[in-house]
Coordinates of N, CA and C and ligand atoms in Angstrom, one line a residue:
M1 N 0.8 -1.2 0.0 CA 0.0 0.0 0.0 C 0.9 1.3 0.0
L2 N 1.9 1.2 0.9 CA 2.8 2.4 0.9 C 3.5 2.6 -0.4
I3 N 4.0 1.5 -1.0 CA 4.7 1.6 -2.3 C 3.7 2.2 -3.3
F4 N 2.5 1.7 -3.3 CA 1.5 2.1 -4.3 C 1.3 3.7 -4.1
Q5 N 1.2 4.1 -2.9 CA 1.0 5.5 -2.6 C 2.2 6.3 -3.1
S6 N 3.4 5.8 -2.9 CA 4.5 6.6 -3.3 C 4.6 6.7 -4.8
V7 N 4.3 5.6 -5.5 CA 4.2 5.7 -7.0 C 3.2 6.7 -7.5
M8 N 2.0 6.7 -6.8 CA 1.0 7.7 -7.2 C 1.5 9.1 -7.0
A9 N 2.1 9.3 -5.8 CA 2.6 10.7 -5.5 C 3.7 11.1 -6.4
K10 N 4.5 10.2 -6.8 CA 5.6 10.5 -7.7 C 5.1 11.2 -9.0
F11 N 4.0 10.7 -9.6 CA 3.6 11.2 -10.9 C 2.4 12.2 -10.8
S12 N 2.0 12.5 -9.6 CA 0.8 13.3 -9.4 C 1.0 14.7 -9.9
D13 N 2.2 15.2 -10.0 CA 2.4 16.6 -10.4 C 2.7 16.6 -11.9
L14 N 2.5 15.5 -12.6 CA 2.8 15.6 -14.1 C 1.4 15.7 -14.8
R15 N 1.4 16.7 -15.7 CA 0.1 16.9 -16.5 C 0.4 16.3 -17.9
V16 N -0.2 15.2 -18.1 CA 0.1 14.4 -19.3 C -1.2 14.4 -20.2
G17 N -1.0 14.7 -21.5 CA -2.1 14.6 -22.4 C -2.1 13.3 -23.2
V18 N -3.2 12.9 -23.7 CA -3.3 11.8 -24.6 C -4.1 12.3 -25.8
L19 N -3.5 12.3 -27.0 CA -4.2 12.8 -28.2 C -5.4 11.8 -28.4
A20 N -6.6 12.4 -28.3 CA -7.8 11.6 -28.2 C -8.8 11.8 -29.4
L21 N -8.2 11.9 -30.6 CA -9.0 12.1 -31.8 C -9.6 10.8 -32.3
Q22 N -8.8 9.8 -32.0 CA -9.1 8.5 -32.6 C -8.2 7.5 -32.1
G23 N -8.5 6.2 -32.1 CA -7.6 5.1 -31.7 C -7.6 4.8 -30.2
D24 N -6.5 4.3 -29.7 CA -6.4 3.6 -28.4 C -6.1 4.5 -27.3
F25 N -6.8 5.7 -27.2 CA -6.4 6.6 -26.2 C -6.9 6.3 -24.8
E26 N -8.0 5.5 -24.7 CA -8.5 5.2 -23.4 C -7.6 4.3 -22.5
R27 N -7.0 3.4 -23.2 CA -6.0 2.5 -22.4 C -4.9 3.3 -21.9
H28 N -4.4 4.3 -22.6 CA -3.3 5.1 -22.1 C -3.8 5.9 -21.0
Q29 N -5.0 6.5 -21.1 CA -5.6 7.3 -20.0 C -5.7 6.4 -18.7
Y30 N -6.1 5.2 -18.9 CA -6.3 4.3 -17.8 C -5.0 4.0 -17.1
Q31 N -3.9 3.8 -17.9 CA -2.6 3.5 -17.3 C -2.0 4.7 -16.6
L32 N -2.2 5.9 -17.2 CA -1.7 7.1 -16.6 C -2.4 7.4 -15.3
V33 N -3.8 7.2 -15.3 CA -4.5 7.4 -14.1 C -4.1 6.4 -13.0
S34 N -3.8 5.2 -13.4 CA -3.3 4.2 -12.4 C -2.0 4.6 -11.8
L35 N -1.2 5.4 -12.4 CA 0.0 5.9 -11.8 C -0.1 7.2 -11.1
G36 N -1.4 7.8 -11.1 CA -1.6 9.0 -10.4 C -1.4 10.3 -11.2
A37 N -1.1 10.2 -12.5 CA -0.8 11.4 -13.3 C -2.1 12.2 -13.5
D38 N -1.9 13.4 -13.8 CA -3.1 14.3 -14.1 C -3.3 14.3 -15.6
V39 N -4.4 13.6 -16.1 CA -4.5 13.3 -17.5 C -5.5 14.2 -18.2
T40 N -5.2 14.7 -19.4 CA -6.1 15.4 -20.2 C -6.2 14.7 -21.6
L41 N -7.5 14.5 -22.0 CA -7.7 14.0 -23.4 C -7.6 15.2 -24.3
V42 N -6.7 15.2 -25.3 CA -6.5 16.3 -26.1 C -7.3 16.2 -27.4
R43 N -8.1 17.2 -27.6 CA -8.9 17.3 -28.8 C -8.8 18.6 -29.5
L44 N -8.4 19.6 -28.7 CA -8.3 21.0 -29.2 C -7.0 21.6 -29.0
P45 N -6.5 22.6 -29.8 CA -5.2 23.2 -29.5 C -5.1 23.7 -28.1
E46 N -6.1 24.3 -27.5 CA -6.0 24.8 -26.2 C -5.7 23.7 -25.1
D47 N -6.1 22.5 -25.4 CA -5.9 21.4 -24.4 C -4.4 21.2 -24.2
L48 N -3.6 21.6 -25.2 CA -2.1 21.4 -25.1 C -1.5 22.4 -24.1
R49 N -2.1 23.5 -23.9 CA -1.5 24.6 -23.3 C -0.9 24.3 -21.9
R50 N -1.7 23.6 -21.1 CA -1.3 23.4 -19.7 C -0.5 22.1 -19.5
L51 N -0.1 21.4 -20.6 CA 0.5 20.1 -20.4 C 2.0 20.1 -20.3
D52 N 2.5 19.1 -19.6 CA 3.9 18.9 -19.5 C 4.4 17.9 -20.6
G53 N 3.5 17.0 -21.1 CA 3.9 16.0 -22.1 C 2.7 15.4 -22.7
L54 N 3.0 14.6 -23.7 CA 1.8 14.0 -24.5 C 2.1 12.6 -25.0
I55 N 1.1 11.8 -25.1 CA 1.2 10.5 -25.8 C 0.3 10.6 -27.0
I56 N 0.9 10.2 -28.1 CA 0.1 10.0 -29.4 C -0.2 8.5 -29.5
P57 N -1.4 8.1 -29.4 CA -1.7 6.6 -29.3 C -1.6 5.9 -30.7
G58 N -1.8 4.6 -30.6 CA -2.0 3.8 -31.8 C -3.4 4.0 -32.4
G59 N -3.6 3.6 -33.6 CA -4.9 3.8 -34.2 C -4.8 3.7 -35.7
E60 N -5.3 4.6 -36.4 CA -5.2 4.5 -37.9 C -4.7 5.9 -38.3
S61 N -3.4 5.8 -38.8 CA -2.8 7.1 -39.1 C -3.4 7.9 -40.2
T62 N -4.1 7.3 -41.1 CA -4.8 8.0 -42.2 C -5.9 8.9 -41.5
T63 N -6.7 8.3 -40.6 CA -7.8 9.0 -40.0 C -7.2 10.1 -39.0
M64 N -6.2 9.7 -38.3 CA -5.6 10.6 -37.3 C -5.1 11.8 -38.1
D65 N -4.4 11.6 -39.2 CA -3.8 12.7 -40.0 C -4.9 13.6 -40.4
N66 N -6.0 13.1 -40.9 CA -7.2 13.8 -41.3 C -7.8 14.7 -40.2
L67 N -7.9 14.1 -39.0 CA -8.5 14.8 -37.9 C -7.6 15.8 -37.3
I68 N -6.3 15.6 -37.4 CA -5.3 16.6 -36.9 C -5.6 17.9 -37.7
D69 N -5.8 17.8 -38.9 CA -6.1 19.0 -39.7 C -7.5 19.6 -39.4
R70 N -8.4 18.7 -39.3 CA -9.8 19.2 -39.1 C -9.9 19.9 -37.7
F71 N -9.1 19.4 -36.7 CA -9.2 20.1 -35.4 C -8.1 21.1 -35.2
H72 N -7.4 21.5 -36.3 CA -6.4 22.6 -36.3 C -5.3 22.3 -35.3
L73 N -4.9 21.0 -35.3 CA -3.9 20.6 -34.3 C -2.5 20.5 -34.9
R74 N -2.3 20.6 -36.2 CA -1.0 20.3 -36.8 C 0.1 21.2 -36.3
Q75 N -0.1 22.4 -36.4 CA 1.0 23.4 -36.0 C 1.2 23.3 -34.4
P76 N 0.1 23.3 -33.7 CA 0.2 23.2 -32.2 C 1.0 21.9 -31.8
L77 N 0.6 20.8 -32.4 CA 1.3 19.6 -32.1 C 2.8 19.6 -32.4
Y78 N 3.1 20.2 -33.6 CA 4.5 20.3 -34.0 C 5.3 21.2 -33.0
E79 N 4.7 22.3 -32.7 CA 5.4 23.2 -31.7 C 5.6 22.6 -30.3
F80 N 4.5 21.8 -29.9 CA 4.6 21.1 -28.6 C 5.8 20.1 -28.7
G81 N 5.8 19.3 -29.7 CA 6.8 18.2 -29.8 C 8.2 18.7 -30.1
R82 N 8.4 20.0 -30.4 CA 9.7 20.5 -30.5 C 10.4 20.7 -29.2
V83 N 9.6 20.9 -28.1 CA 10.2 21.2 -26.8 C 9.7 20.3 -25.7
K84 N 8.6 19.7 -25.8 CA 8.0 18.9 -24.7 C 8.1 17.4 -24.9
P85 N 8.0 16.6 -23.9 CA 8.1 15.1 -24.1 C 6.9 14.6 -24.8
V86 N 7.1 13.8 -25.9 CA 6.0 13.2 -26.6 C 6.4 11.7 -26.9
W87 N 5.5 10.8 -26.6 CA 5.7 9.4 -26.9 C 4.7 9.0 -27.9
G88 N 5.1 8.5 -29.0 CA 4.2 8.0 -30.1 C 4.2 6.5 -30.1
T89 N 3.1 5.8 -30.0 CA 3.0 4.4 -30.1 C 2.3 4.0 -31.4
C90 N 2.9 3.2 -32.2 CA 2.4 2.6 -33.4 C 1.9 3.7 -34.4
A91 N 0.6 4.0 -34.5 CA 0.3 5.1 -35.4 C 0.9 6.4 -34.9
G92 N 1.0 6.5 -33.6 CA 1.7 7.7 -33.0 C 3.1 7.8 -33.5
M93 N 3.8 6.7 -33.6 CA 5.2 6.7 -34.2 C 5.2 7.2 -35.6
I94 N 4.2 6.7 -36.4 CA 4.0 7.1 -37.8 C 3.9 8.7 -37.8
M95 N 3.1 9.2 -36.9 CA 2.8 10.7 -36.9 C 4.1 11.4 -36.5
L96 N 5.0 10.8 -35.7 CA 6.2 11.6 -35.3 C 7.3 11.5 -36.4
A97 N 7.2 10.6 -37.3 CA 8.3 10.3 -38.2 C 8.5 11.5 -39.2
K98 N 9.7 11.5 -39.8 CA 10.1 12.5 -40.8 C 9.4 12.1 -42.1
A99 N 9.5 10.9 -42.5 CA 9.0 10.5 -43.8 C 8.4 9.1 -43.7
I100 N 7.4 8.8 -44.6 CA 6.8 7.5 -44.7 C 7.2 7.0 -46.1
T101 N 8.0 5.9 -46.0 CA 8.4 5.2 -47.3 C 7.1 4.5 -47.7
D102 N 6.8 4.4 -49.0 CA 5.7 3.6 -49.5 C 4.4 4.2 -49.0
N103 N 4.2 5.5 -49.2 CA 3.1 6.3 -48.6 C 1.9 6.5 -49.6
Q104 N 1.3 5.4 -49.9 CA 0.2 5.5 -50.9 C -1.0 6.3 -50.3
A105 N -1.2 6.2 -49.0 CA -2.3 6.9 -48.5 C -2.1 8.4 -48.2
A106 N -0.8 8.9 -48.6 CA -0.5 10.3 -48.5 C -0.7 10.8 -47.1
V107 N -0.3 10.0 -46.0 CA -0.4 10.5 -44.7 C 0.8 11.5 -44.5
Q108 N 0.5 12.7 -43.9 CA 1.5 13.7 -43.7 C 2.0 13.6 -42.3
P109 N 3.2 13.0 -42.0 CA 3.7 12.9 -40.6 C 4.1 14.3 -40.1
L110 N 4.2 14.4 -38.8 CA 4.6 15.7 -38.2 C 6.1 16.0 -38.5
G111 N 6.9 15.0 -38.7 CA 8.3 15.3 -39.1 C 9.2 15.7 -37.9
L112 N 8.7 15.3 -36.7 CA 9.5 15.7 -35.5 C 10.7 14.8 -35.2
M113 N 10.6 13.6 -35.5 CA 11.7 12.6 -35.2 C 12.4 12.2 -36.5
D114 N 13.7 12.1 -36.4 CA 14.5 11.8 -37.6 C 14.5 10.3 -37.9
I115 N 13.3 9.8 -38.2 CA 13.2 8.4 -38.6 C 12.3 8.3 -39.8
D116 N 12.5 7.3 -40.7 CA 11.6 7.0 -41.8 C 11.0 5.7 -41.4
I117 N 9.7 5.5 -41.8 CA 9.0 4.2 -41.5 C 8.2 3.7 -42.7
V118 N 7.9 2.5 -42.6 CA 6.9 1.9 -43.5 C 5.7 1.6 -42.7
R119 N 4.6 2.1 -43.1 CA 3.3 1.9 -42.3 C 3.0 0.4 -42.4
T120 N 2.4 -0.2 -41.4 CA 1.9 -1.5 -41.5 C 3.0 -2.4 -42.1
G121 N 4.2 -2.2 -41.6 CA 5.4 -3.0 -42.1 C 5.3 -4.4 -41.8
Y122 N 4.7 -4.9 -40.8 CA 4.6 -6.3 -40.5 C 3.3 -6.9 -41.0
G123 N 2.4 -6.0 -41.5 CA 1.0 -6.4 -41.7 C 0.8 -7.5 -42.7
R124 N 1.6 -7.5 -43.8 CA 1.3 -8.5 -44.8 C 1.5 -9.9 -44.4
Q125 N 2.5 -10.2 -43.6 CA 2.7 -11.5 -43.1 C 1.8 -11.9 -41.9
V126 N 1.8 -11.0 -40.9 CA 1.1 -11.3 -39.7 C 0.3 -10.1 -39.3
F127 N -0.9 -10.3 -39.0 CA -1.8 -9.1 -38.7 C -1.4 -8.5 -37.4
S128 N -1.2 -9.4 -36.4 CA -0.9 -8.8 -35.1 C -0.3 -9.9 -34.2
F129 N 0.6 -9.6 -33.4 CA 1.2 -10.6 -32.5 C 1.8 -10.0 -31.3
E130 N 2.0 -10.9 -30.3 CA 2.6 -10.4 -29.0 C 4.0 -11.0 -28.8
E131 N 4.9 -10.2 -28.4 CA 6.3 -10.7 -28.2 C 6.9 -10.1 -26.9
T132 N 7.7 -10.8 -26.3 CA 8.5 -10.2 -25.2 C 9.8 -9.7 -25.9
I133 N 10.0 -8.4 -25.8 CA 11.2 -7.9 -26.4 C 12.1 -7.4 -25.3
K134 N 13.4 -7.3 -25.7 CA 14.4 -6.8 -24.7 C 14.7 -5.4 -25.0
A135 N 14.6 -4.5 -24.0 CA 14.9 -3.1 -24.2 C 16.0 -2.7 -23.2
R136 N 16.7 -1.7 -23.6 CA 17.7 -1.2 -22.7 C 17.2 0.2 -22.1
L137 N 16.7 0.1 -20.9 CA 16.1 1.2 -20.2 C 17.0 1.5 -18.9
N138 N 17.3 2.8 -18.7 CA 18.1 3.1 -17.5 C 19.4 2.3 -17.4
D139 N 20.0 2.0 -18.6 CA 21.2 1.2 -18.6 C 21.0 -0.2 -18.0
Q140 N 19.8 -0.7 -18.1 CA 19.6 -2.0 -17.7 C 18.8 -2.8 -18.7
E141 N 19.1 -4.0 -18.9 CA 18.3 -4.8 -19.9 C 16.9 -5.1 -19.2
T142 N 15.8 -4.8 -19.9 CA 14.5 -4.9 -19.4 C 13.6 -5.7 -20.4
E143 N 12.8 -6.6 -19.9 CA 11.9 -7.3 -20.8 C 10.5 -6.5 -20.9
L144 N 10.0 -6.3 -22.1 CA 8.7 -5.6 -22.2 C 7.8 -6.6 -23.0
K145 N 6.6 -6.6 -22.5 CA 5.5 -7.3 -23.3 C 5.0 -6.4 -24.4
A146 N 5.3 -6.7 -25.6 CA 5.0 -5.8 -26.7 C 3.9 -6.4 -27.6
T147 N 2.9 -5.6 -27.9 CA 1.9 -6.1 -28.8 C 2.0 -5.3 -30.1
F148 N 2.2 -6.0 -31.2 CA 2.4 -5.4 -32.5 C 1.1 -5.6 -33.3
I149 N 0.4 -4.4 -33.6 CA -0.8 -4.5 -34.4 C -0.6 -3.7 -35.7
R150 N -0.5 -4.4 -36.8 CA -0.2 -3.7 -38.0 C 0.8 -2.6 -37.8
A151 N 1.9 -3.0 -37.3 CA 2.9 -2.1 -36.7 C 3.8 -1.5 -37.8
P152 N 4.3 -0.3 -37.6 CA 5.2 0.4 -38.5 C 6.6 -0.2 -38.3
I153 N 7.4 -0.3 -39.4 CA 8.8 -0.7 -39.3 C 9.7 0.5 -39.6
I154 N 10.7 0.7 -38.8 CA 11.7 1.8 -39.0 C 12.6 1.4 -40.1
T155 N 12.7 2.3 -41.2 CA 13.6 1.9 -42.3 C 14.9 2.8 -42.3
R156 N 14.8 3.9 -41.5 CA 16.0 4.8 -41.4 C 16.0 5.5 -40.1
M157 N 17.2 5.6 -39.5 CA 17.3 6.4 -38.2 C 18.4 7.4 -38.4
G158 N 18.1 8.7 -38.0 CA 19.1 9.7 -38.1 C 20.1 9.4 -37.0
E159 N 21.3 10.1 -37.1 CA 22.4 9.8 -36.2 C 22.1 10.2 -34.7
N160 N 21.2 11.0 -34.5 CA 20.9 11.4 -33.1 C 19.8 10.5 -32.5
V161 N 19.3 9.6 -33.2 CA 18.2 8.7 -32.7 C 18.8 7.5 -32.1
K162 N 18.4 7.2 -30.8 CA 19.0 6.1 -30.1 C 18.0 4.9 -30.1
P163 N 18.5 3.8 -30.6 CA 17.6 2.6 -30.5 C 17.7 2.1 -29.1
L164 N 16.5 1.8 -28.5 CA 16.5 1.3 -27.1 C 16.0 -0.2 -27.0
G165 N 15.3 -0.6 -28.1 CA 14.8 -2.0 -28.1 C 14.7 -2.5 -29.6
Y166 N 14.9 -3.8 -29.7 CA 14.9 -4.4 -31.0 C 13.9 -5.6 -31.0
Y167 N 13.4 -5.8 -32.2 CA 12.6 -7.1 -32.5 C 13.2 -7.6 -33.8
N168 N 13.7 -8.9 -33.8 CA 14.4 -9.4 -34.9 C 15.4 -8.5 -35.6
D169 N 16.3 -8.0 -34.8 CA 17.3 -7.1 -35.2 C 16.9 -5.7 -35.8
T170 N 15.6 -5.5 -35.8 CA 15.1 -4.2 -36.3 C 14.7 -3.3 -35.0
P171 N 15.2 -2.0 -35.0 CA 14.8 -1.2 -33.9 C 13.3 -1.0 -33.8
V172 N 12.7 -1.2 -32.7 CA 11.2 -1.0 -32.5 C 10.9 0.0 -31.4
L173 N 12.0 0.4 -30.7 CA 11.8 1.4 -29.6 C 13.0 2.4 -29.7
V174 N 12.7 3.7 -30.0 CA 13.7 4.6 -30.3 C 13.5 5.9 -29.5
A175 N 14.6 6.7 -29.3 CA 14.4 7.9 -28.6 C 15.3 9.0 -29.3
E176 N 14.8 10.2 -29.3 CA 15.6 11.3 -29.8 C 15.2 12.6 -29.0
R177 N 16.2 13.1 -28.3 CA 15.9 14.3 -27.4 C 14.7 14.0 -26.5
N178 N 13.6 14.9 -26.7 CA 12.4 14.8 -25.8 C 11.4 13.8 -26.4
L179 N 11.8 13.0 -27.4 CA 10.8 12.2 -28.1 C 11.1 10.7 -27.9
L180 N 10.0 9.9 -27.7 CA 10.1 8.5 -27.6 C 9.1 7.9 -28.6
A181 N 9.5 6.8 -29.3 CA 8.5 6.2 -30.3 C 8.7 4.7 -30.2
S182 N 7.5 4.0 -30.2 CA 7.5 2.5 -30.2 C 6.6 2.0 -31.3
S183 N 7.1 1.0 -32.0 CA 6.3 0.4 -33.1 C 5.1 -0.4 -32.5
F184 N 5.3 -0.7 -31.2 CA 4.3 -1.6 -30.6 C 3.5 -0.9 -29.5
H185 N 2.5 -1.6 -29.0 CA 1.7 -1.1 -27.9 C 2.1 -1.8 -26.6
T186 N 2.1 -1.0 -25.5 CA 2.3 -1.7 -24.2 C 1.2 -1.3 -23.2
E187 N 0.2 -0.6 -23.7 CA -0.9 -0.1 -22.9 C -2.0 -1.1 -22.8
L188 N -1.9 -2.2 -23.6 CA -3.0 -3.1 -23.6 C -3.1 -4.1 -22.4
D189 N -2.0 -4.3 -21.8 CA -2.1 -5.0 -20.5 C -1.6 -4.2 -19.4
D190 N -1.3 -4.8 -18.2 CA -1.1 -3.9 -17.0 C 0.3 -3.6 -16.8
D191 N 1.2 -3.8 -17.7 CA 2.6 -3.5 -17.5 C 2.9 -2.1 -17.8
T192 N 3.3 -1.3 -16.8 CA 3.5 0.1 -17.0 C 5.0 0.5 -17.1
T193 N 5.8 -0.5 -17.3 CA 7.3 -0.3 -17.3 C 7.7 0.8 -18.2
L194 N 7.2 0.8 -19.4 CA 7.7 1.7 -20.4 C 7.1 3.1 -20.2
L195 N 5.8 3.1 -19.7 CA 5.2 4.4 -19.4 C 5.9 5.1 -18.2
K196 N 6.3 4.3 -17.2 CA 7.1 4.9 -16.1 C 8.4 5.4 -16.6
F197 N 9.1 4.7 -17.5 CA 10.3 5.1 -18.0 C 10.1 6.5 -18.7
F198 N 9.0 6.6 -19.5 CA 8.8 7.8 -20.2 C 8.5 9.0 -19.2
L199 N 7.7 8.7 -18.2 CA 7.4 9.8 -17.3 C 8.6 10.2 -16.4
T200 N 9.5 9.2 -16.2 CA 10.7 9.5 -15.3 C 11.8 10.2 -16.1
K201 N 12.1 9.7 -17.3 CA 13.3 10.1 -18.0 C 13.0 11.3 -19.0
F202 N 11.8 11.5 -19.4 CA 11.6 12.5 -20.5 C 11.0 13.8 -19.9
F203 N 10.4 13.7 -18.7 CA 9.8 14.9 -18.1 C 10.7 15.7 -17.3
Ligands
LIG1 N1 -0.7 0.6 -39.5 C1 -1.5 1.5 -38.8 C2 -1.6 2.8 -39.5 O1 -1.0 3.0 -40.5 C3 -1.1 1.7 -37.4 C4 -1.6 0.5 -36.5 C5 -1.7 0.8 -35.1 O2 -1.6 1.9 -34.6 N2 -1.9 -0.2 -34.3 O3 -2.1 3.8 -39.0

């Protein structure tokens, strides 16, 4: 009980947003609340104003891309991501990328992180799968339960991008300055290891 209270207290002064236009934002909200963070579901530019950091969830990047423009969030999200912590999971990683290789759907990524990706890179062989991957967090090897759902594959990483986790020799968890991106989801079960890493190291 005491340990639980101290974890809650640790994160209670963090104001964290989850982009809530579409996709898997409720599970992120649930995990953030379980750690005691102050959570805002972001739908309008003014929602970003009071926040310390943001999660862009998985979902469908074509729809997210569309709604970002419809809700006038493109420039505000770009400006936020230049300076504040942002973690993009799956479609969120697609939105953070510089370029999308093989971009038939003409999704316009925000271009905040120096990576190129292929959308739905694993999709043709396997629709979705769960794997335990090894990540290097806080200079320690850590196992993460990772769910890949039509996940993007990183095809290029700029020199300032640090790979933190691999699946089959391909980086699937990367960091650059204030930004974190994962090809996979970790919010679907109760493991908050990566979320705690984000809240501790990026804020
Ligand atoms: N491949 C999907 C897309 O292009 C992303 C899937 C996901 O977020 N789980 O948006």
